[in-house]
């Protein structure tokens, strides 16, 4: 049962309970007009039913919100771990005197992880970053090109920060097709990095 159907069902049940409660209360008051104690018992029963119903609605909504919150936290943790893995890889690649195919392969796997978790703005900036890596790695090392690498990594880090904190001021809507093209472009760019 989807969320919209469930809400509609609860609304319908609430409406039926309200009408039935009113009709029963009106009937009970007429029947128990001579004994006020019985009227109070009817009111207690109706109040209990309404309280149980409202509590069930609130608990259901609270559970739904808590599950969504836990999913968001886990997703954010996975996203942060992926970004951290990328930064650690870039640090180790820049410290090595010669790049190997092993580091390039690791970079390709990080590229695929980013395709799962990263926002479109990060994917777009990551493509620019891969272009810089491709140009800088032609000589087989990244250690001589600290300034260019630092600038490219800085721009990428800004987008990562915006993504993790969900505060991108220039966020624009991307279609699913645009995101697919960005992911494909990143995959192709990471696969085309060659070490001479």
C-alpha positions as a printed NumPy array, in Angstrom:
array([[  0.   ,   0.   ,   0.   ],
       [  1.588,   3.253,  -1.068],
       [  1.799,   6.34 ,   1.128],
       [ -0.972,   8.274,  -0.659],
       [ -3.432,   5.384,  -0.362],
       [ -2.59 ,   4.956,   3.306],
       [ -3.206,   8.654,   4.019],
       [ -6.48 ,   8.551,   2.113],
       [ -7.573,   5.485,   4.087],
       [ -6.746,   7.21 ,   7.394],
       [ -8.659,  10.306,   6.32 ],
       [-11.66 ,   8.174,   5.385],
       [-11.495,   6.293,   8.698],
       [-11.267,   9.575,  10.594],
       [-14.298,  10.938,   8.762],
       [-16.311,   7.754,   9.383],
       [-15.305,   7.746,  13.063],
       [-16.318,  11.386,  13.427],
       [-19.738,  10.849,  11.854],
       [-20.358,   7.557,  13.688],
       [-19.207,   9.096,  16.953],
       [-21.509,  12.06 ,  16.532],
       [-24.475,   9.838,  15.622],
       [-23.765,   7.489,  18.533],
       [-23.324,  10.382,  20.963],
       [-26.619,  11.933,  19.861],
       [-28.375,   8.584,  20.202],
       [-26.748,   7.81 ,  23.575],
       [-27.708,  11.202,  24.946],
       [-31.339,  10.681,  24.006],
       [-31.431,   7.185,  25.461],
       [-29.569,   8.104,  28.656],
       [-31.243,  11.452,  29.147],
       [-32.641,  10.425,  32.497],
       [-29.337,   9.083,  33.885],
       [-26.395,  11.549,  33.57 ],
       [-23.92 ,   8.962,  34.869],
       [-24.471,   6.852,  31.757],
       [-23.872,   9.885,  29.565],
       [-20.468,  10.358,  31.212],
       [-19.548,   6.724,  30.534],
       [-20.498,   7.165,  26.859],
       [-18.283,  10.264,  26.697],
       [-15.376,   8.376,  28.305],
       [-15.682,   5.539,  25.796],
       [-15.81 ,   7.923,  22.834],
       [-12.869,   9.899,  24.214],
       [-10.831,   6.701,  24.642],
       [-11.57 ,   5.565,  21.091],
       [-10.611,   8.976,  19.688],
       [ -7.402,   9.028,  21.771],
       [ -6.367,   5.544,  20.631],
       [ -7.06 ,   6.404,  17.014],
       [ -5.134,   9.699,  17.117],
       [ -2.225,   8.055,  18.979],
       [ -2.046,   5.305,  16.355],
       [ -1.92 ,   7.913,  13.587],
       [  0.832,   9.868,  15.335],
       [  2.916,   6.768,  16.091],
       [  2.639,   5.611,  12.494],
       [  3.829,   8.985,  11.191],
       [  6.641,   9.109,  13.783],
       [  7.867,   5.652,  12.753],
       [  7.832,   6.675,   9.084],
       [  9.841,   9.833,   9.837],
       [ 12.373,   7.914,  11.951],
       [ 12.935,   5.315,   9.22 ],
       [ 13.458,   8.063,   6.639],
       [ 15.863,   9.849,   8.997],
       [ 17.923,   6.674,   9.508],
       [ 18.087,   6.088,   5.758],
       [ 19.281,   9.651,   5.186],
       [ 21.974,   9.284,   7.858],
       [ 23.247,   6.021,   6.346],
       [ 23.255,   7.541,   2.868],
       [ 25.171,  10.585,   4.123],
       [ 27.703,   8.316,   5.847],
       [ 28.247,   6.336,   2.629],
       [ 28.584,   9.542,   0.643],
       [ 31.11 ,  11.011,   3.115],
       [ 33.112,   7.767,   3.124],
       [ 33.271,   7.799,  -0.688],
       [ 34.455,  11.405,  -0.749],
       [ 37.009,  10.636,   1.939],
       [ 38.257,   7.663,  -0.068],
       [ 38.711,   9.914,  -3.112],
       [ 40.677,  12.492,  -1.127],
       [ 42.859,   9.799,   0.463],
       [ 43.567,   8.337,  -2.979],
       [ 44.508,  11.742,  -4.375],
       [ 46.817,  12.334,  -1.418],
       [ 48.592,   9.009,  -1.924],
       [ 48.818,   9.558,  -5.708],
       [ 50.376,  12.997,  -5.284],
       [ 52.966,  11.667,  -2.804],
       [ 54.231,   8.895,  -5.11 ],
       [ 57.167,   9.527,  -7.375],
       [ 55.629,   7.476, -10.184],
       [ 51.999,   6.63 , -10.781],
       [ 51.107,   3.035, -11.462],
       [ 48.182,   1.384, -13.156],
       [ 47.008,   0.312,  -9.695],
       [ 46.312,   3.93 ,  -8.665],
       [ 44.522,   4.634, -11.931],
       [ 42.369,   1.543, -11.385],
       [ 41.543,   2.73 ,  -7.858],
       [ 40.588,   6.109,  -9.304],
       [ 38.269,   4.383, -11.781],
       [ 36.545,   2.503,  -8.954],
       [ 36.121,   5.707,  -6.963],
       [ 34.601,   7.22 , -10.101],
       [ 31.962,   4.494, -10.124],
       [ 31.28 ,   4.955,  -6.415],
       [ 30.776,   8.669,  -7.   ],
       [ 28.283,   7.823,  -9.735],
       [ 26.132,   6.198,  -7.05 ],
       [ 26.315,   8.816,  -4.302],
       [ 27.472,  12.186,  -5.616],
       [ 25.229,  15.093,  -6.474],
       [ 25.111,  16.31 , -10.095],
       [ 27.211,  19.376,  -9.185],
       [ 29.938,  17.124,  -7.753],
       [ 29.793,  14.852, -10.809],
       [ 30.186,  17.856, -13.072],
       [ 33.165,  19.246, -11.139],
       [ 34.667,  15.763, -10.865],
       [ 34.724,  15.573, -14.656],
       [ 36.756,  18.794, -14.741],
       [ 39.029,  17.316, -12.082],
       [ 39.57 ,  14.144, -14.135],
       [ 40.563,  16.259, -17.133],
       [ 43.226,  17.966, -15.008],
       [ 44.448,  14.592, -13.69 ],
       [ 44.634,  13.259, -17.242],
       [ 46.755,  16.21 , -18.381],
       [ 49.003,  16.194, -15.299],
       [ 49.594,  12.428, -15.293],
       [ 51.077,  12.343, -18.812],
       [ 54.562,  12.367, -17.284],
       [ 53.668,   9.538, -14.876],
       [ 53.574,  11.669, -11.73 ],
       [ 51.445,  14.291, -10.018],
       [ 54.105,  15.549,  -7.621],
       [ 55.465,  18.298,  -9.929],
       [ 52.075,  19.867, -10.566],
       [ 50.949,  20.766,  -7.054],
       [ 49.422,  24.128,  -7.94 ],
       [ 47.173,  22.906, -10.758],
       [ 46.226,  19.798,  -8.808],
       [ 45.469,  21.897,  -5.733],
       [ 43.228,  24.295,  -7.677],
       [ 41.277,  21.466,  -9.311],
       [ 40.972,  19.604,  -6.02 ],
       [ 39.89 ,  22.803,  -4.273],
       [ 37.03 ,  23.356,  -6.725],
       [ 35.963,  19.737,  -6.307],
       [ 36.163,  20.002,  -2.525],
       [ 33.856,  23.033,  -2.539],
       [ 31.219,  21.039,  -4.422],
       [ 31.702,  18.097,  -2.053],
       [ 31.161,  20.405,   0.926],
       [ 27.993,  21.831,  -0.62 ],
       [ 26.76 ,  18.31 ,  -1.285],
       [ 27.463,  16.991,   2.223],
       [ 25.942,  20.021,   3.95 ],
       [ 23.154,  20.383,   1.378],
       [ 23.82 ,  24.093,   1.006],
       [ 24.578,  24.598,  -2.67 ],
       [ 23.585,  28.195,  -3.466],
       [ 23.674,  27.662,  -7.237],
       [ 21.903,  24.332,  -7.275],
       [ 20.053,  23.744, -10.495],
       [ 17.812,  20.928, -11.531],
       [ 19.347,  18.172, -13.6  ],
       [ 17.351,  15.741, -15.645],
       [ 18.003,  12.041, -15.381],
       [ 19.45 ,  12.115, -18.897],
       [ 21.932,  14.875, -17.978],
       [ 23.052,  12.91 , -14.917],
       [ 23.507,   9.771, -17.044],
       [ 25.663,  11.736, -19.49 ],
       [ 27.787,  13.121, -16.626],
       [ 28.324,   9.647, -15.18 ],
       [ 29.255,   8.262, -18.601],
       [ 31.622,  11.177, -19.23 ],
       [ 33.308,  10.634, -15.84 ],
       [ 33.674,   6.93 , -16.516],
       [ 35.178,   7.592, -19.937],
       [ 37.507,  10.276, -18.548],
       [ 38.795,   8.04 , -15.752],
       [ 39.324,   5.179, -18.223],
       [ 41.29 ,   7.381, -20.6  ],
       [ 43.93 ,   8.466, -18.062],
       [ 47.218,   7.16 , -19.399],
       [ 50.653,   7.13 , -17.88 ],
       [ 53.462,   7.502, -20.357]])
